[in-house]
């Protein structure tokens, strides 16, 4: 059972270009979360999606950032017109159930991918 | 939203020593996880522990939900334990797991 798969692992972009990061959740997981980690900092929530729906995007910057989780294929985090401040590690996580509901079975446990490291020159 | 504070921010140990990492949170929670981020950046889930005590080898964790804190114990530490330990939690019905700032552990041989 493959874990959460993210690609690319490393991405270099020049200012003004677009970055696309992909995430395939674990098999059987229908809840996908994107987090951003700046150097030497903790992870910050960006967006929570289920298939074909954005459920919570309260952590997404208002401009240039978008996310989708289509019926078929991976979830995609898209950053348009990248700037140097976008340089960070972007982590995707998935869970069988929503994180905020307690399950004795731990069905709301988050499993993270290896991350995509974006460098903007 | 919920606040998550971890202590200490940095910890340096000699191999074989024991340590306790603490996570305080500001509200009642339905989910609490401890993660280890290794030097290569990978996040490994250590424990799902919204309440109670769990043990896994040299690691154990306890969450006292009524007092809003969780502890991670590392016994007989090894150099491979080095990295950053994060506590993350979220409130009932919420979607965003809030991460603490982490405890950076360095275990010296």
Coordinates of C-alpha atoms in Angstrom, one line a residue, chain A residues 4 6 12 34 43 46 54 70 82 114 117:
Chain A
X4 CA 1.1 9.6 0.0
X6 CA 4.1 13.8 -4.0
X12 CA 13.0 25.4 -9.3
X34 CA -1.9 20.9 1.8
X43 CA 3.7 23.6 9.1
X46 CA -3.4 25.9 3.5
X54 CA -12.7 22.5 -1.8
X70 CA -10.5 16.2 -9.5
X82 CA 5.8 32.8 -8.2
X114 CA 7.7 13.4 1.4
X117 CA 10.5 21.7 -2.2

